[in-house]
Tab-separated table of C-alpha atoms and ligand atoms in Angstrom:
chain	number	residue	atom	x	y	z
A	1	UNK	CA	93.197	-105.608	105.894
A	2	UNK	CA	94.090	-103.812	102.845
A	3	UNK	CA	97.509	-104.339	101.488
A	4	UNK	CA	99.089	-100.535	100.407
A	5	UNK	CA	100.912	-100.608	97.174
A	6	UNK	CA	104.549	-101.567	98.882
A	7	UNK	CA	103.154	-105.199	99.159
A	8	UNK	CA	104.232	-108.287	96.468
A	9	UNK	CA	101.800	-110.378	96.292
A	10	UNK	CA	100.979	-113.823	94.369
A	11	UNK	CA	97.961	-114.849	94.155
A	12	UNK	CA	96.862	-119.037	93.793
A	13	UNK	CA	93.628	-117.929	92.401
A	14	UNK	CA	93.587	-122.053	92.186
A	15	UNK	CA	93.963	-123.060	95.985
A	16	UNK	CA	91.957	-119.775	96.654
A	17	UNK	CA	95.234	-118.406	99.033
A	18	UNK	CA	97.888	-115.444	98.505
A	19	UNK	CA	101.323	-114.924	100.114
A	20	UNK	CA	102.631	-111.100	100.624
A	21	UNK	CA	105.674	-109.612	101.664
A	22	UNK	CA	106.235	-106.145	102.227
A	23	UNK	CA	108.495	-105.294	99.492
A	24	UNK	CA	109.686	-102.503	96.542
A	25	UNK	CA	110.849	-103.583	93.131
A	26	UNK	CA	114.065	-103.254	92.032
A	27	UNK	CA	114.441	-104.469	89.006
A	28	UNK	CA	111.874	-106.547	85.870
A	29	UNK	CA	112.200	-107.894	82.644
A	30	UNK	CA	110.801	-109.776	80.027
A	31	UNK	CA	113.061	-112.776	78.850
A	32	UNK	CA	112.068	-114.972	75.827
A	33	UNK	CA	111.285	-117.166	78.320
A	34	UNK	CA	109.512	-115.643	81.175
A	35	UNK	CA	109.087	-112.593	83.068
A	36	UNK	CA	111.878	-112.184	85.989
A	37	UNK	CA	111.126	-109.685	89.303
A	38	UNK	CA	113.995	-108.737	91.772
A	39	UNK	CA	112.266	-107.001	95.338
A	40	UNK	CA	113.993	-105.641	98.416
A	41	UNK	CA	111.838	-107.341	101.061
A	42	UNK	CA	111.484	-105.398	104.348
A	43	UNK	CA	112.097	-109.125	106.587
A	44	UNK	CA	113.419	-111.592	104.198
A	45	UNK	CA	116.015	-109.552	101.810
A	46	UNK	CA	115.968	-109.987	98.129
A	47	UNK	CA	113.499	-112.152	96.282
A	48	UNK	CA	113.428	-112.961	92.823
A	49	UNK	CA	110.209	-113.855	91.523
A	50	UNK	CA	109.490	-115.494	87.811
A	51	UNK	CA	105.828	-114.602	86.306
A	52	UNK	CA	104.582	-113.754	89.236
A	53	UNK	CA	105.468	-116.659	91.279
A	54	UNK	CA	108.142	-116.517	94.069
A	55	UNK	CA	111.327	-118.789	93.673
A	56	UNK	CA	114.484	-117.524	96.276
A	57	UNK	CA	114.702	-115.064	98.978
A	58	UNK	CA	117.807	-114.194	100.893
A	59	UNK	CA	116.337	-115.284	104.460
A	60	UNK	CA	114.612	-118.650	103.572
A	61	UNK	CA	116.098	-120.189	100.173
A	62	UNK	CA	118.811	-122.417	102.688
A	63	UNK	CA	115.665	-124.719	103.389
A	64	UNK	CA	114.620	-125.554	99.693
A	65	UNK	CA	118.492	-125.797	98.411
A	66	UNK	CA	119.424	-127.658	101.561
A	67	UNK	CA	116.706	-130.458	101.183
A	68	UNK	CA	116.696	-130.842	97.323
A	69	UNK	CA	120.391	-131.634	97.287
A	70	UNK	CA	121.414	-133.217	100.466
A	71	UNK	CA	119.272	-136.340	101.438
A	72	UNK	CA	119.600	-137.264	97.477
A	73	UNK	CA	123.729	-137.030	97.598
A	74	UNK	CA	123.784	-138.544	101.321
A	75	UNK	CA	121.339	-141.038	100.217
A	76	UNK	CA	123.389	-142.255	97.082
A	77	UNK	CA	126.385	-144.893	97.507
A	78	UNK	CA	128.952	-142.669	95.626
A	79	UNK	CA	127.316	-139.814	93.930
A	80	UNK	CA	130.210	-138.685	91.693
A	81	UNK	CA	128.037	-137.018	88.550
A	82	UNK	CA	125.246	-134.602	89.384
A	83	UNK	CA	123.057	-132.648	86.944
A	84	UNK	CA	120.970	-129.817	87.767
A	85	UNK	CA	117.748	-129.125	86.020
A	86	UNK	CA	116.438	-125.368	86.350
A	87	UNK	CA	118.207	-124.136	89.294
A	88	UNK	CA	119.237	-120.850	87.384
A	89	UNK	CA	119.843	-118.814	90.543
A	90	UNK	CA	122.736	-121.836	91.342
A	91	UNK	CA	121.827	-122.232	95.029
A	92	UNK	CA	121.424	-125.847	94.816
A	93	UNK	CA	124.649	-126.313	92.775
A	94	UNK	CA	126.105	-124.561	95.831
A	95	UNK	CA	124.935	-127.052	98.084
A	96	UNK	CA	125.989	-129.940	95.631
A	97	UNK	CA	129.305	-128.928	95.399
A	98	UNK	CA	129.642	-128.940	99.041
A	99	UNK	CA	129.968	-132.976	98.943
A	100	UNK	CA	133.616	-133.532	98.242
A	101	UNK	CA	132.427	-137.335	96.119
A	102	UNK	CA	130.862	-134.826	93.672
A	103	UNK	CA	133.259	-134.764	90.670
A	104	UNK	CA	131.488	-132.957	88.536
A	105	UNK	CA	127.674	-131.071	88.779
A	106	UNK	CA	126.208	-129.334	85.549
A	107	UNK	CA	123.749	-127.023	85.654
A	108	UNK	CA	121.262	-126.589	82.761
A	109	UNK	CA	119.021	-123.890	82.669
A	110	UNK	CA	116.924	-122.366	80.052
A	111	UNK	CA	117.166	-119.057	81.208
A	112	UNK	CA	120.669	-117.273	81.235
A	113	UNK	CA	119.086	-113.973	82.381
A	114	UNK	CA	117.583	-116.240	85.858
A	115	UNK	CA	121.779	-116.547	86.657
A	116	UNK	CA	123.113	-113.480	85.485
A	117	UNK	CA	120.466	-111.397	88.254
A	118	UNK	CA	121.350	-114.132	90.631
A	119	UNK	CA	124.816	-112.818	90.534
A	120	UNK	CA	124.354	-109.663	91.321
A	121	UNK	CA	121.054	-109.810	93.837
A	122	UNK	CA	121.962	-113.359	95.606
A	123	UNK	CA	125.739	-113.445	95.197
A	124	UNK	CA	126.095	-115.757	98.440
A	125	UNK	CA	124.388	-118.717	95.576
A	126	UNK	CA	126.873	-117.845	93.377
A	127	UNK	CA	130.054	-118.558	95.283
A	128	UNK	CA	130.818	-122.101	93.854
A	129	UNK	CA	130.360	-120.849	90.225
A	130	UNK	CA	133.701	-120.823	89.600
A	131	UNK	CA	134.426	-124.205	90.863
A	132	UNK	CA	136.069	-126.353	88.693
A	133	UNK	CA	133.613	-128.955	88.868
A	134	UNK	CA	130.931	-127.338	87.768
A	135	UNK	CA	129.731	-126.757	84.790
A	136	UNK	CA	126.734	-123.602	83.488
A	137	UNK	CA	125.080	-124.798	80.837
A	138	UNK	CA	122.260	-122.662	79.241
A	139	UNK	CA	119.560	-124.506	77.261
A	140	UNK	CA	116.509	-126.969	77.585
A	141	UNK	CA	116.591	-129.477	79.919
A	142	UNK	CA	114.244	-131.660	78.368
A	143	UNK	CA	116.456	-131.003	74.621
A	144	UNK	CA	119.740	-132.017	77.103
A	145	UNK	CA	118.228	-134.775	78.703
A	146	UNK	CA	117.508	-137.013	75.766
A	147	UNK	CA	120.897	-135.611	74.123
A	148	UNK	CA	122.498	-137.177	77.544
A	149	UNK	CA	124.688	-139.695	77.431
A	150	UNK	CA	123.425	-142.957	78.451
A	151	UNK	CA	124.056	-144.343	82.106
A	152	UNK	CA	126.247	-141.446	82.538
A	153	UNK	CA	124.766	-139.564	85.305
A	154	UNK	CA	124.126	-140.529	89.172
A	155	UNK	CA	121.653	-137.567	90.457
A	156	UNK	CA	119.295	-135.837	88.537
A	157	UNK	CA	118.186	-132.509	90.469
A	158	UNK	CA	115.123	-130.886	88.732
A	159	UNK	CA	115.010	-127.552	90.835
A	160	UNK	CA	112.775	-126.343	87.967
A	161	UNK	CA	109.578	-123.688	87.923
A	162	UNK	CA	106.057	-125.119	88.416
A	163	UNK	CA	104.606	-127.027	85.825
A	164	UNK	CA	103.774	-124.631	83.432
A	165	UNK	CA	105.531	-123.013	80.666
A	166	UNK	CA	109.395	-124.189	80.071
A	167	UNK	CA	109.014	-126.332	82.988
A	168	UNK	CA	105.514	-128.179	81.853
A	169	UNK	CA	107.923	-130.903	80.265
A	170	UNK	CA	109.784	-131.589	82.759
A	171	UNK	CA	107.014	-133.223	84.855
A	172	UNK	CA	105.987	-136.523	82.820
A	173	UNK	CA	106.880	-139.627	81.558
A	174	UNK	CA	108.659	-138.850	78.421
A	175	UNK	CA	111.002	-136.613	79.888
A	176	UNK	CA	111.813	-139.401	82.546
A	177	UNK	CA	112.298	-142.315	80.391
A	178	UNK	CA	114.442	-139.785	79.616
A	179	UNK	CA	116.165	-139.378	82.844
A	180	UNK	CA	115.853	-143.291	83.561
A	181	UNK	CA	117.957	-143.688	80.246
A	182	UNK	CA	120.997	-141.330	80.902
A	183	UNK	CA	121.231	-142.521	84.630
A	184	UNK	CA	123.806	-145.105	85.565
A	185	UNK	CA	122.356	-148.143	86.915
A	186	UNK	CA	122.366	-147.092	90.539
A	187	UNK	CA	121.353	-143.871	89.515
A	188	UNK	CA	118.094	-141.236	91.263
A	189	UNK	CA	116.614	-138.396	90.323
A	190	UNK	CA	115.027	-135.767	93.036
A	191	UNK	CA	112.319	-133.313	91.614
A	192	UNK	CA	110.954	-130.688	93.210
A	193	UNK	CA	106.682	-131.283	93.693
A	194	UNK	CA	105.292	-128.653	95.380
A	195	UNK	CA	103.075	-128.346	98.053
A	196	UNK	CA	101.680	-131.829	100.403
A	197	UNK	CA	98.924	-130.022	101.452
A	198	UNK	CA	97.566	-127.908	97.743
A	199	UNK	CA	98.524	-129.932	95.456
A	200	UNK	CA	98.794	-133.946	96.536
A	201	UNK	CA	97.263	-134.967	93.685
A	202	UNK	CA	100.106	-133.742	91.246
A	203	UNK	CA	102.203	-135.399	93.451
A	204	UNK	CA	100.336	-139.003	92.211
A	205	UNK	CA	100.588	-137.874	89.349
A	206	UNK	CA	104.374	-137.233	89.290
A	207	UNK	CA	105.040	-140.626	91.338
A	208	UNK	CA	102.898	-142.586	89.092
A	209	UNK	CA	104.668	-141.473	85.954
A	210	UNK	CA	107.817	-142.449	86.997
A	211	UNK	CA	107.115	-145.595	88.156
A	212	UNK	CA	105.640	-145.909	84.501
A	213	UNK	CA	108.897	-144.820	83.120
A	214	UNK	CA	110.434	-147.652	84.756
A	215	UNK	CA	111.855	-146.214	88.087
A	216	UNK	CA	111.774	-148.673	90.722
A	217	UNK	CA	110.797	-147.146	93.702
A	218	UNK	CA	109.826	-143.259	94.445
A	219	UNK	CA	109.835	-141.496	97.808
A	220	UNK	CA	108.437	-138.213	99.394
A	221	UNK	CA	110.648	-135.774	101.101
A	222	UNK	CA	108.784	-132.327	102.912
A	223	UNK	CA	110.136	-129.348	104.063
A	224	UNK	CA	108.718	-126.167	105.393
A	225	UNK	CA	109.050	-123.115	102.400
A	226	UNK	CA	107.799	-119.785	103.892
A	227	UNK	CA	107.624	-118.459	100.547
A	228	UNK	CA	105.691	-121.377	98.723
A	229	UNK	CA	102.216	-122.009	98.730
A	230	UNK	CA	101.252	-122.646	102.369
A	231	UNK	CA	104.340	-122.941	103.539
A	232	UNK	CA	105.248	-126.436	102.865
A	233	UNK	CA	107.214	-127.788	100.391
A	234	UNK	CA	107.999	-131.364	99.048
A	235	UNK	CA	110.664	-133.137	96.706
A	236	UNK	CA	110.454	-136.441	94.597
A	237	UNK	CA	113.026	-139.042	94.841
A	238	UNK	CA	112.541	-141.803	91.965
A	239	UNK	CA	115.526	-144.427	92.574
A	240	UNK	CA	116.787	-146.969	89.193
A	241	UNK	CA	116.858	-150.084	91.202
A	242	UNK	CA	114.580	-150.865	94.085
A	243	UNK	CA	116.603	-150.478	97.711
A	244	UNK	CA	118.430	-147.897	96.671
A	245	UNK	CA	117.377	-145.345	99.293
A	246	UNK	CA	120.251	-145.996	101.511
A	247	UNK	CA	121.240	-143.236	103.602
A	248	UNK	CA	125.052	-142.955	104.227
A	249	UNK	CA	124.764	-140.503	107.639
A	250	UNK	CA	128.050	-139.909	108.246
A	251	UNK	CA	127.922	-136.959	111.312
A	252	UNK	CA	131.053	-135.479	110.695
A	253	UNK	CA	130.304	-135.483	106.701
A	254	UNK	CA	127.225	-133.795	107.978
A	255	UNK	CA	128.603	-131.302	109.978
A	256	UNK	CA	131.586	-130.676	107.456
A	257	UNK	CA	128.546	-129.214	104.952
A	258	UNK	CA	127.847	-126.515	107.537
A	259	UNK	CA	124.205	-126.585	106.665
A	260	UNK	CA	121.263	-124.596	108.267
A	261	UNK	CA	118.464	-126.600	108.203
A	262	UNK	CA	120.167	-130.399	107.375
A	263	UNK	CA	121.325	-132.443	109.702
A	264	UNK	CA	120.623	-136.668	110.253
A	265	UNK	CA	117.218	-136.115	112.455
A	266	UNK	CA	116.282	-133.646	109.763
A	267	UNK	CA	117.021	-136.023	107.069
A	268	UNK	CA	115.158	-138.875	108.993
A	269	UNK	CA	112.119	-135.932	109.974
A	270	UNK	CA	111.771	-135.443	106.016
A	271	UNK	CA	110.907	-139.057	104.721
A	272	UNK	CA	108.463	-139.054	107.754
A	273	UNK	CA	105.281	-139.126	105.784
A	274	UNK	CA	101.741	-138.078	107.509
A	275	UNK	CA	98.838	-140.675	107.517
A	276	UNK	CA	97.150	-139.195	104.619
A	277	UNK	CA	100.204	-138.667	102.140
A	278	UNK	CA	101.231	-142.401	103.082
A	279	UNK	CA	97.699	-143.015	101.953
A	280	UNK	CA	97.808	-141.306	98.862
A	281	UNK	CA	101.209	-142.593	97.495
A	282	UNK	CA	100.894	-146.024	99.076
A	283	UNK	CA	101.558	-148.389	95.936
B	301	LIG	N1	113.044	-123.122	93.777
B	301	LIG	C1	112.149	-122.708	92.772
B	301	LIG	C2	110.733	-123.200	92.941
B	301	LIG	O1	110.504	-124.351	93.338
B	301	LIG	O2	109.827	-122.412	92.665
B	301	LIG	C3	112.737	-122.947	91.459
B	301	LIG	C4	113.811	-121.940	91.245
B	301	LIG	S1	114.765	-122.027	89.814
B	301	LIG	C5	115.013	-120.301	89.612
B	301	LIG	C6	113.701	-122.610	88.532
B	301	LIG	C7	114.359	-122.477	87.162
B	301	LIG	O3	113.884	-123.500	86.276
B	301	LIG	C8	114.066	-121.156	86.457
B	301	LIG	O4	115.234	-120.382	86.468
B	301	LIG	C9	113.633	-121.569	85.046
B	301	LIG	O5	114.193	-120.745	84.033
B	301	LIG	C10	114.155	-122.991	84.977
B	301	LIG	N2	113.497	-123.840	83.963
B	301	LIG	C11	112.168	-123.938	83.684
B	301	LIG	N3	111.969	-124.793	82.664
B	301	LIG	C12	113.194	-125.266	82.292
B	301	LIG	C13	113.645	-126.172	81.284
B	301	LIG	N4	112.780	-126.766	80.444
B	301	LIG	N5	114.972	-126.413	81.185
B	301	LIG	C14	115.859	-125.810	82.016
B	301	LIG	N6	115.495	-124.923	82.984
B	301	LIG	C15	114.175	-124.662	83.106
């Protein structure tokens, strides 16, 4: 069926699929950085796409903020410093901030202009921004990272584009020798890594390089993403010291972060892997 012109549409021409949404534009423009799309969706509310690529919509973004911030902080002994990488439209900050242990999350994004529309299209991310725990930063993350100091941090969130452009960095072994450096000894990083099913073998990749960077352990997360590539999302967790994966599932913690999607069974569900994955990352 032909799509009429009140479609949005991104194309993988490299996994041969497309995702649509019926939708009008409300607002574009060209950063220094990257081209930035606001759309009034006629089911899922306001998106904001970056070159072309969709990143946050009103009805779904809870899954993808829920599950890259907290499995990390519930799996940490006593996450108390937390840096965000990307994460311009400050959902996941949101979510981190939610964890009482967290003393202080910054948030370093390239792109002001990805926050300031955030504000006004997707003000419900925006409501811990004036927390005083958190901190906007707006720069490189790959420039802040190896200006960090080190053993300083205990999470690393990279809730960053794909691997292209700005982001392209942020997905090898310099940049986590980086990482490795300006976490404290018990520290972890989670990255987003795209899709289980399209793209598995970035996801060697990724795990690969940060065992080479000196991580001892790294572990899968998934997560169904309606508005990612087929539908199913994944994170990266890369842990300092091996053992450190060691979930503290308090219930009424859990219930106290009055999350959608994250609960303990969900958190359990998520480091699940299937047969082949296991395969694939099986060191
Ligand atoms: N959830 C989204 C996804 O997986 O597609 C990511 C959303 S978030 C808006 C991604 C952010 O990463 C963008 O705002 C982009 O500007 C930022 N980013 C890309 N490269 C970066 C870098 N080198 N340093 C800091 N932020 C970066």
């Amino acid at each position: 069926m032909a799509l009429d012109a009140h479609w949005f549409t991104e194309v993988m021409a490299s996994t041969g699929t497309a995702f649509s949404l019926k939708a009008r534009k409300l607002h574009e423009e060209q950063t220094p950085y990257q081209k930035i799309e606001i759309w009034d969706t006629e089911t899922f509310g306001k998106l904001m796409t970056i070159d072309g690529c969709t990143m946050v919509s009103t009805r779904d973004n809870f899954l993808y903020h829920e599950m890259m911030s907290h499995p990390a902080l519930n799996a940490h002994p006593h996450p108390k410093t937390v840096v965000i990488v990307g994460g311009g439209d400050c959902g996941t900050l949101r979510e981190v901030l939610k964890h009482p242990e967290v003393q202080s999350a910054t948030q370093v994004e390239i792109d002001e202009r990805v926050t300031r529309l955030s504000e006004q299209y997707f003000p419900e991310l925006c409501d811990k921004n004036d927390d005083p725990r958190a901190t906007l930063f707006f720069g490189d993350g790959i420039q802040w990272m190896k200006d960090a100091t080190p053993g300083s941090i205990d999470l690393i969130i990279i809730d960053s584009t794909d691997p292209v452009g700005p982001a392209e960095g942020l997905f090898g072994k310099k940049f986590y020798l980086d990482c490795i450096r300006a976490l404290a000894p018990n520290g972890m990083l989670v990255q987003q890594s795209e899709s289980p099913l399209l793209h598995l073998e970035l996801i060697q990749e990724m795990h690969q390089a940060m065992r080479d960077a000196g991580f001892a352990q790294t572990h899968l997360l998934h997560f169904p993403q309606v508005i990612y590539p087929s539908g199913w999302w994944s994170g990266s967790i890369a842990c300092k010291q091996a053992g450190a994966l060691a979930a503290r599932l308090d219930d009424a913690a859990i219930d106290a972060l009055d999350a959608k999607f994250y609960n303990a069974e969900t958190h359990r569900a998520a480091f699940a892997l299937p047969t082949y994955v296991k395969k694939a990352l099986a060191v």
